[in-house]
Amino acid sequence: MENVNYTSTSTDIGHKYYKYSKKITPIGLIIFISMGILGTVILSLIYSYVVYYTEYLYVHILLTVVLGTGIGALVCIGGKVGKIRSTFIIGFAAVLFGLFAEYCQLVFWIFIESKGQFLILNPVKIFYIMNYIGSTYSYNMIIFSLYLIDGVLIVATSVIISIRFIKDKAFCEKCDRWMKNETLAGLNFVDDIEELKIKLEQGDFSALTLLGKAGKFDFQLTRVVLKHCTQCKEFYLISVSTIKITRSLRGKLKAEEKMVVKDLIIDQHVYNYLMEWNRSLKHSFF
């Protein structure tokens, strides 16, 4: 089975983890690339006009992060529609589309700056123009530097967003469709991650139910995510992680997540048991 990665515990009890098959189809790749190119051009065009008439530096930086997030979301949507089951392809595409977005915004910036006289698509000519601007005018040197920083921010943000998305998804090869994610009610925090991991890999899921429901305002909890194929109803996964929420000296909240198990394959009986138990938790007052 291509979804399965076989491993074993020290207790010699076998267990199975899901991992991507890394499959892609020609039509899926065409859809993925087409959505990426078209979406990147549109987002870059909007971004270029908004940023050109923006006077404040912090707004410029914020808009750049927004563009990077948009590119990352675009890669995620294209990957989902094109059924791209490869973390490497998704990450690599995020880098390429991020660089393409930087190229597009330079094309549009020159177009806007020239009052619509020049639409230069040749990357070499664009480089020479930006290099000339940066070395000739001190003010434009700042603009030139900002566009270099923009490129780094756009690529970094798009990669982070797209990789986080693809890591949270699973694909049923049998039905050729993405699986549905369901996050259960938060459980009390577990200190011994290794012990919980061993129990879950051995099939002892009472280790989760015995934790009990976390309080509504708890800053430490255990998160459980179930994934299942809604079509064949034969493929089920579970991911468990611990989350600690801390507050910095400046008052900002920061979440630290540690994985216990990631996409451990379970059967329908375990899935139904945990879902029923979760429903009972949601109706409880404590």
mmCIF file of C-alpha atoms in Angstrom:
data_model
loop_
_atom_site.group_PDB
_atom_site.id
_atom_site.type_symbol
_atom_site.label_atom_id
_atom_site.label_comp_id
_atom_site.label_asym_id
_atom_site.label_seq_id
_atom_site.Cartn_x
_atom_site.Cartn_y
_atom_site.Cartn_z
ATOM 1 C CA MET A 1 0.000 0.000 0.000
ATOM 2 C CA GLU A 2 1.623 3.257 -1.126
ATOM 3 C CA ASN A 3 0.228 5.339 1.731
ATOM 4 C CA VAL A 4 2.001 3.318 4.381
ATOM 5 C CA ASN A 5 5.391 3.635 6.019
ATOM 6 C CA TYR A 6 6.163 0.540 8.098
ATOM 7 C CA THR A 7 7.911 0.919 11.450
ATOM 8 C CA SER A 8 7.980 -0.930 14.712
ATOM 9 C CA THR A 9 8.299 -0.191 18.442
ATOM 10 C CA SER A 10 10.709 -1.644 20.963
ATOM 11 C CA THR A 11 7.884 -3.894 22.080
ATOM 12 C CA ASP A 12 7.888 -5.521 18.608
ATOM 13 C CA ILE A 13 4.261 -4.515 18.062
ATOM 14 C CA GLY A 14 3.935 -3.278 14.481
ATOM 15 C CA HIS A 15 2.299 -0.006 13.579
ATOM 16 C CA LYS A 16 1.919 1.975 10.381
ATOM 17 C CA TYR A 17 2.315 5.635 9.496
ATOM 18 C CA TYR A 18 0.929 7.390 6.449
ATOM 19 C CA LYS A 19 3.164 9.371 4.116
ATOM 20 C CA TYR A 20 2.618 10.945 0.722
ATOM 21 C CA SER A 21 2.876 8.709 -2.345
ATOM 22 C CA LYS A 22 4.623 11.618 -4.185
ATOM 23 C CA LYS A 23 2.372 10.955 -7.156
ATOM 24 C CA ILE A 24 1.464 13.676 -9.641
ATOM 25 C CA THR A 25 -0.508 13.491 -12.871
ATOM 26 C CA PRO A 26 0.171 15.505 -16.059
ATOM 27 C CA ILE A 27 -3.260 17.147 -15.969
ATOM 28 C CA GLY A 28 -2.879 17.884 -12.251
ATOM 29 C CA LEU A 29 0.509 19.493 -12.851
ATOM 30 C CA ILE A 30 -0.892 21.606 -15.709
ATOM 31 C CA ILE A 31 -3.749 22.809 -13.500
ATOM 32 C CA PHE A 32 -1.328 23.531 -10.655
ATOM 33 C CA ILE A 33 1.079 25.561 -12.814
ATOM 34 C CA SER A 34 -1.709 27.413 -14.664
ATOM 35 C CA MET A 35 -3.397 28.490 -11.436
ATOM 36 C CA GLY A 36 -0.052 29.545 -10.016
ATOM 37 C CA ILE A 37 0.958 31.683 -12.983
ATOM 38 C CA LEU A 38 -2.420 33.372 -13.475
ATOM 39 C CA GLY A 39 -2.976 33.967 -9.769
ATOM 40 C CA THR A 40 0.534 35.309 -9.221
ATOM 41 C CA VAL A 41 0.183 37.832 -12.059
ATOM 42 C CA ILE A 42 -3.140 39.099 -10.702
ATOM 43 C CA LEU A 43 -1.926 39.344 -7.083
ATOM 44 C CA SER A 44 1.317 41.051 -8.159
ATOM 45 C CA LEU A 45 -0.570 43.580 -10.270
ATOM 46 C CA ILE A 46 -2.842 44.554 -7.383
ATOM 47 C CA TYR A 47 0.097 44.644 -4.973
ATOM 48 C CA SER A 48 2.212 46.824 -7.277
ATOM 49 C CA TYR A 49 -0.425 49.528 -7.644
ATOM 50 C CA VAL A 50 -1.277 49.578 -3.929
ATOM 51 C CA VAL A 51 2.373 49.697 -2.831
ATOM 52 C CA TYR A 52 3.314 52.340 -5.398
ATOM 53 C CA TYR A 53 0.895 54.793 -3.823
ATOM 54 C CA THR A 54 1.716 53.793 -0.242
ATOM 55 C CA GLU A 55 3.889 56.273 1.649
ATOM 56 C CA TYR A 56 4.493 54.395 4.891
ATOM 57 C CA LEU A 57 7.270 51.808 5.145
ATOM 58 C CA TYR A 58 5.527 49.581 7.698
ATOM 59 C CA VAL A 59 2.438 49.416 5.469
ATOM 60 C CA HIS A 60 4.697 48.433 2.553
ATOM 61 C CA ILE A 61 6.226 45.598 4.601
ATOM 62 C CA LEU A 62 2.801 44.450 5.797
ATOM 63 C CA LEU A 63 1.490 44.367 2.236
ATOM 64 C CA THR A 64 4.534 42.348 1.163
ATOM 65 C CA VAL A 65 3.788 39.729 3.822
ATOM 66 C CA VAL A 66 0.166 39.712 2.654
ATOM 67 C CA LEU A 67 1.327 39.079 -0.922
ATOM 68 C CA GLY A 68 3.586 36.230 0.243
ATOM 69 C CA THR A 69 0.665 34.772 2.173
ATOM 70 C CA GLY A 70 -1.502 35.079 -0.923
ATOM 71 C CA ILE A 71 1.088 33.274 -3.049
ATOM 72 C CA GLY A 72 1.351 30.550 -0.409
ATOM 73 C CA ALA A 73 -2.443 30.187 -0.336
ATOM 74 C CA LEU A 74 -2.441 30.063 -4.133
ATOM 75 C CA VAL A 75 0.073 27.201 -4.087
ATOM 76 C CA CYS A 76 -2.082 25.414 -1.502
ATOM 77 C CA ILE A 77 -5.263 25.773 -3.568
ATOM 78 C CA GLY A 78 -3.489 24.761 -6.778
ATOM 79 C CA GLY A 79 -1.892 21.791 -5.033
ATOM 80 C CA LYS A 80 -5.240 20.676 -3.681
ATOM 81 C CA VAL A 81 -7.084 21.060 -7.000
ATOM 82 C CA GLY A 82 -4.189 19.480 -8.944
ATOM 83 C CA LYS A 83 -3.877 16.709 -6.327
ATOM 84 C CA ILE A 84 -0.148 17.228 -5.810
ATOM 85 C CA ARG A 85 0.977 14.681 -3.191
ATOM 86 C CA SER A 86 4.573 15.820 -2.792
ATOM 87 C CA THR A 87 5.907 18.146 -0.105
ATOM 88 C CA PHE A 88 8.989 18.824 -2.224
ATOM 89 C CA ILE A 89 6.955 19.869 -5.291
ATOM 90 C CA ILE A 90 4.748 22.136 -3.162
ATOM 91 C CA GLY A 91 7.748 23.775 -1.464
ATOM 92 C CA PHE A 92 9.687 24.155 -4.712
ATOM 93 C CA ALA A 93 6.644 25.651 -6.441
ATOM 94 C CA ALA A 94 6.231 28.136 -3.581
ATOM 95 C CA VAL A 95 9.819 29.312 -4.143
ATOM 96 C CA LEU A 96 9.339 29.614 -7.923
ATOM 97 C CA PHE A 97 6.007 31.432 -7.688
ATOM 98 C CA GLY A 98 7.445 33.708 -4.993
ATOM 99 C CA LEU A 99 10.310 34.651 -7.325
ATOM 100 C CA PHE A 100 7.861 35.028 -10.194
ATOM 101 C CA ALA A 101 5.778 37.399 -8.051
ATOM 102 C CA GLU A 102 8.894 39.511 -7.434
ATOM 103 C CA TYR A 103 9.578 39.576 -11.159
ATOM 104 C CA CYS A 104 5.977 40.572 -11.919
ATOM 105 C CA GLN A 105 5.959 43.406 -9.428
ATOM 106 C CA LEU A 106 9.177 44.804 -10.939
ATOM 107 C CA VAL A 107 7.557 44.668 -14.383
ATOM 108 C CA PHE A 108 4.513 46.513 -13.071
ATOM 109 C CA TRP A 109 6.599 49.009 -11.047
ATOM 110 C CA ILE A 110 8.539 50.050 -14.156
ATOM 111 C CA PHE A 111 5.252 50.266 -16.060
ATOM 112 C CA ILE A 112 3.676 52.500 -13.396
ATOM 113 C CA GLU A 113 6.819 54.600 -12.901
ATOM 114 C CA SER A 114 7.061 55.232 -16.658
ATOM 115 C CA LYS A 115 3.404 56.341 -16.746
ATOM 116 C CA GLY A 116 2.477 53.340 -18.843
ATOM 117 C CA GLN A 117 5.150 53.885 -21.512
ATOM 118 C CA PHE A 118 7.262 50.781 -20.871
ATOM 119 C CA LEU A 119 6.097 47.214 -20.299
ATOM 120 C CA ILE A 120 9.427 45.391 -20.147
ATOM 121 C CA LEU A 121 9.278 41.618 -19.809
ATOM 122 C CA ASN A 122 12.938 40.774 -20.436
ATOM 123 C CA PRO A 123 14.484 39.917 -17.028
ATOM 124 C CA VAL A 124 17.958 41.034 -18.172
ATOM 125 C CA LYS A 125 16.681 44.471 -19.155
ATOM 126 C CA ILE A 126 14.784 44.750 -15.876
ATOM 127 C CA PHE A 127 17.983 43.948 -13.974
ATOM 128 C CA TYR A 128 19.939 46.634 -15.812
ATOM 129 C CA ILE A 129 17.197 49.189 -15.239
ATOM 130 C CA MET A 130 16.966 48.477 -11.504
ATOM 131 C CA ASN A 131 20.755 48.445 -11.218
ATOM 132 C CA TYR A 132 20.936 51.842 -12.957
ATOM 133 C CA ILE A 133 18.237 53.293 -10.716
ATOM 134 C CA GLY A 134 19.926 51.985 -7.593
ATOM 135 C CA SER A 135 23.350 53.358 -8.506
ATOM 136 C CA THR A 136 22.158 56.742 -9.810
ATOM 137 C CA TYR A 137 19.587 58.104 -7.377
ATOM 138 C CA SER A 138 19.997 57.924 -3.610
ATOM 139 C CA TYR A 139 16.235 57.916 -2.997
ATOM 140 C CA ASN A 140 15.653 55.243 -5.599
ATOM 141 C CA MET A 141 18.443 53.213 -4.006
ATOM 142 C CA ILE A 142 16.143 52.854 -0.996
ATOM 143 C CA ILE A 143 13.330 51.741 -3.289
ATOM 144 C CA PHE A 144 15.702 49.306 -4.979
ATOM 145 C CA SER A 145 16.730 47.840 -1.610
ATOM 146 C CA LEU A 146 13.103 47.513 -0.568
ATOM 147 C CA TYR A 147 12.348 45.409 -3.632
ATOM 148 C CA LEU A 148 15.224 43.081 -2.766
ATOM 149 C CA ILE A 149 13.847 42.711 0.762
ATOM 150 C CA ASP A 150 10.389 42.220 -0.732
ATOM 151 C CA GLY A 151 11.638 39.230 -2.712
ATOM 152 C CA VAL A 152 12.983 37.522 0.394
ATOM 153 C CA LEU A 153 9.785 38.191 2.372
ATOM 154 C CA ILE A 154 7.521 36.983 -0.428
ATOM 155 C CA VAL A 155 9.421 33.733 -0.990
ATOM 156 C CA ALA A 156 9.843 32.986 2.726
ATOM 157 C CA THR A 157 6.175 33.646 3.542
ATOM 158 C CA SER A 158 4.848 31.658 0.585
ATOM 159 C CA VAL A 159 7.034 28.645 1.453
ATOM 160 C CA ILE A 160 6.008 28.686 5.130
ATOM 161 C CA ILE A 161 2.291 28.937 4.327
ATOM 162 C CA SER A 162 2.331 26.224 1.637
ATOM 163 C CA ILE A 163 4.430 23.728 3.619
ATOM 164 C CA ARG A 164 2.253 24.132 6.719
ATOM 165 C CA PHE A 165 -0.792 23.446 4.558
ATOM 166 C CA ILE A 166 0.495 20.330 2.830
ATOM 167 C CA LYS A 167 1.795 18.813 6.076
ATOM 168 C CA ASP A 168 -1.701 18.929 7.559
ATOM 169 C CA LYS A 169 -3.333 17.138 4.617
ATOM 170 C CA ALA A 170 -3.636 13.472 3.662
ATOM 171 C CA PHE A 171 -4.739 11.829 0.429
ATOM 172 C CA CYS A 172 -6.643 8.595 -0.186
ATOM 173 C CA GLU A 173 -5.014 6.966 -3.201
ATOM 174 C CA LYS A 174 -7.829 4.450 -3.576
ATOM 175 C CA CYS A 175 -10.514 7.121 -4.001
ATOM 176 C CA ASP A 176 -8.219 9.748 -5.535
ATOM 177 C CA ARG A 177 -9.362 12.459 -3.145
ATOM 178 C CA TRP A 178 -8.205 14.464 -0.139
ATOM 179 C CA MET A 179 -9.218 13.266 3.290
ATOM 180 C CA LYS A 180 -11.269 15.256 5.772
ATOM 181 C CA ASN A 181 -9.655 16.653 8.942
ATOM 182 C CA GLU A 182 -11.520 16.757 12.252
ATOM 183 C CA THR A 183 -10.035 18.330 15.379
ATOM 184 C CA LEU A 184 -11.362 16.888 18.617
ATOM 185 C CA ALA A 185 -11.949 18.753 21.859
ATOM 186 C CA GLY A 186 -8.741 19.786 23.641
ATOM 187 C CA LEU A 187 -7.461 17.335 26.261
ATOM 188 C CA ASN A 188 -5.422 17.877 29.389
ATOM 189 C CA PHE A 189 -1.704 18.359 28.824
ATOM 190 C CA VAL A 190 0.519 15.269 28.874
ATOM 191 C CA ASP A 191 4.050 15.585 30.267
ATOM 192 C CA ASP A 192 5.526 12.263 29.135
ATOM 193 C CA ILE A 193 5.290 12.431 25.327
ATOM 194 C CA GLU A 194 7.337 9.282 24.728
ATOM 195 C CA GLU A 195 5.149 7.156 26.976
ATOM 196 C CA LEU A 196 1.996 8.384 25.242
ATOM 197 C CA LYS A 197 3.554 7.720 21.835
ATOM 198 C CA ILE A 198 4.396 4.123 22.759
ATOM 199 C CA LYS A 199 0.868 3.496 24.042
ATOM 200 C CA LEU A 200 -0.745 4.902 20.916
ATOM 201 C CA GLU A 201 1.546 2.903 18.640
ATOM 202 C CA GLN A 202 0.593 -0.205 20.607
ATOM 203 C CA GLY A 203 -3.086 0.560 19.996
ATOM 204 C CA ASP A 204 -3.899 1.706 23.541
ATOM 205 C CA PHE A 205 -6.125 4.722 22.806
ATOM 206 C CA SER A 206 -7.512 4.757 26.319
ATOM 207 C CA ALA A 207 -4.326 6.750 27.008
ATOM 208 C CA LEU A 208 -6.125 9.638 25.306
ATOM 209 C CA THR A 209 -9.557 9.230 26.866
ATOM 210 C CA LEU A 210 -8.014 9.047 30.341
ATOM 211 C CA LEU A 211 -6.470 12.500 29.890
ATOM 212 C CA GLY A 212 -9.834 14.196 30.235
ATOM 213 C CA LYS A 213 -11.097 17.418 28.716
ATOM 214 C CA ALA A 214 -8.925 20.516 29.006
ATOM 215 C CA GLY A 215 -10.353 23.696 30.474
ATOM 216 C CA LYS A 216 -11.637 26.390 28.134
ATOM 217 C CA PHE A 217 -8.870 28.809 29.114
ATOM 218 C CA ASP A 218 -6.030 26.307 29.635
ATOM 219 C CA PHE A 219 -2.666 27.406 28.221
ATOM 220 C CA GLN A 220 -1.424 23.805 28.032
ATOM 221 C CA LEU A 221 -3.355 21.086 26.241
ATOM 222 C CA THR A 222 -3.171 17.985 24.058
ATOM 223 C CA ARG A 223 -4.619 18.237 20.552
ATOM 224 C CA VAL A 224 -6.046 15.290 18.610
ATOM 225 C CA VAL A 225 -6.757 15.464 14.860
ATOM 226 C CA LEU A 226 -8.515 12.642 13.006
ATOM 227 C CA LYS A 227 -8.473 12.266 9.226
ATOM 228 C CA HIS A 228 -10.699 10.016 7.174
ATOM 229 C CA CYS A 229 -11.792 9.381 3.602
ATOM 230 C CA THR A 230 -15.447 10.338 3.291
ATOM 231 C CA GLN A 231 -15.927 8.169 0.199
ATOM 232 C CA CYS A 232 -14.555 4.693 0.895
ATOM 233 C CA LYS A 233 -14.640 5.113 4.701
ATOM 234 C CA GLU A 234 -11.764 2.648 4.934
ATOM 235 C CA PHE A 235 -8.794 4.924 5.538
ATOM 236 C CA TYR A 236 -8.314 6.623 8.935
ATOM 237 C CA LEU A 237 -5.426 8.520 10.537
ATOM 238 C CA ILE A 238 -4.725 10.140 13.880
ATOM 239 C CA SER A 239 -2.284 12.886 14.838
ATOM 240 C CA VAL A 240 -1.633 13.896 18.438
ATOM 241 C CA SER A 241 0.399 16.860 19.660
ATOM 242 C CA THR A 242 0.950 18.866 22.818
ATOM 243 C CA ILE A 243 0.541 22.641 22.795
ATOM 244 C CA LYS A 244 1.976 25.159 25.241
ATOM 245 C CA ILE A 245 0.864 28.772 24.997
ATOM 246 C CA THR A 246 3.217 31.254 26.641
ATOM 247 C CA ARG A 247 3.203 35.023 26.951
ATOM 248 C CA SER A 248 6.321 37.060 26.162
ATOM 249 C CA LEU A 249 7.555 40.061 28.154
ATOM 250 C CA ARG A 250 5.787 42.261 25.610
ATOM 251 C CA GLY A 251 2.517 40.448 26.209
ATOM 252 C CA LYS A 252 2.426 38.527 22.925
ATOM 253 C CA LEU A 253 1.124 34.956 22.932
ATOM 254 C CA LYS A 254 3.284 32.213 21.436
ATOM 255 C CA ALA A 255 2.236 28.606 20.823
ATOM 256 C CA GLU A 256 4.780 25.779 21.008
ATOM 257 C CA GLU A 257 3.645 22.487 19.497
ATOM 258 C CA LYS A 258 5.329 19.098 19.888
ATOM 259 C CA MET A 259 4.174 16.096 17.894
ATOM 260 C CA VAL A 260 3.429 12.860 19.706
ATOM 261 C CA VAL A 261 2.328 10.889 16.628
ATOM 262 C CA LYS A 262 1.810 12.211 13.109
ATOM 263 C CA ASP A 263 -0.685 10.457 10.790
ATOM 264 C CA LEU A 264 -0.714 7.115 12.577
ATOM 265 C CA ILE A 265 -3.024 4.719 10.695
ATOM 266 C CA ILE A 266 -6.011 3.507 12.712
ATOM 267 C CA ASP A 267 -9.099 1.436 11.866
ATOM 268 C CA GLN A 268 -12.738 2.427 11.641
ATOM 269 C CA HIS A 269 -13.517 1.023 15.083
ATOM 270 C CA VAL A 270 -10.977 3.321 16.762
ATOM 271 C CA TYR A 271 -12.178 6.282 14.707
ATOM 272 C CA ASN A 272 -15.830 5.722 15.659
ATOM 273 C CA TYR A 273 -14.889 5.203 19.297
ATOM 274 C CA LEU A 274 -12.913 8.469 19.486
ATOM 275 C CA MET A 275 -15.595 10.447 17.629
ATOM 276 C CA GLU A 276 -18.327 9.175 19.933
ATOM 277 C CA TRP A 277 -16.179 9.929 22.970
ATOM 278 C CA ASN A 278 -15.507 13.425 21.588
ATOM 279 C CA ARG A 279 -19.243 14.070 21.190
ATOM 280 C CA SER A 280 -19.782 13.112 24.811
ATOM 281 C CA LEU A 281 -17.040 15.563 25.839
ATOM 282 C CA LYS A 282 -18.664 18.427 23.960
ATOM 283 C CA HIS A 283 -21.944 17.861 25.809
ATOM 284 C CA SER A 284 -20.270 17.679 29.197
ATOM 285 C CA PHE A 285 -19.955 20.734 31.462
ATOM 286 C CA PHE A 286 -16.610 19.776 32.992
#
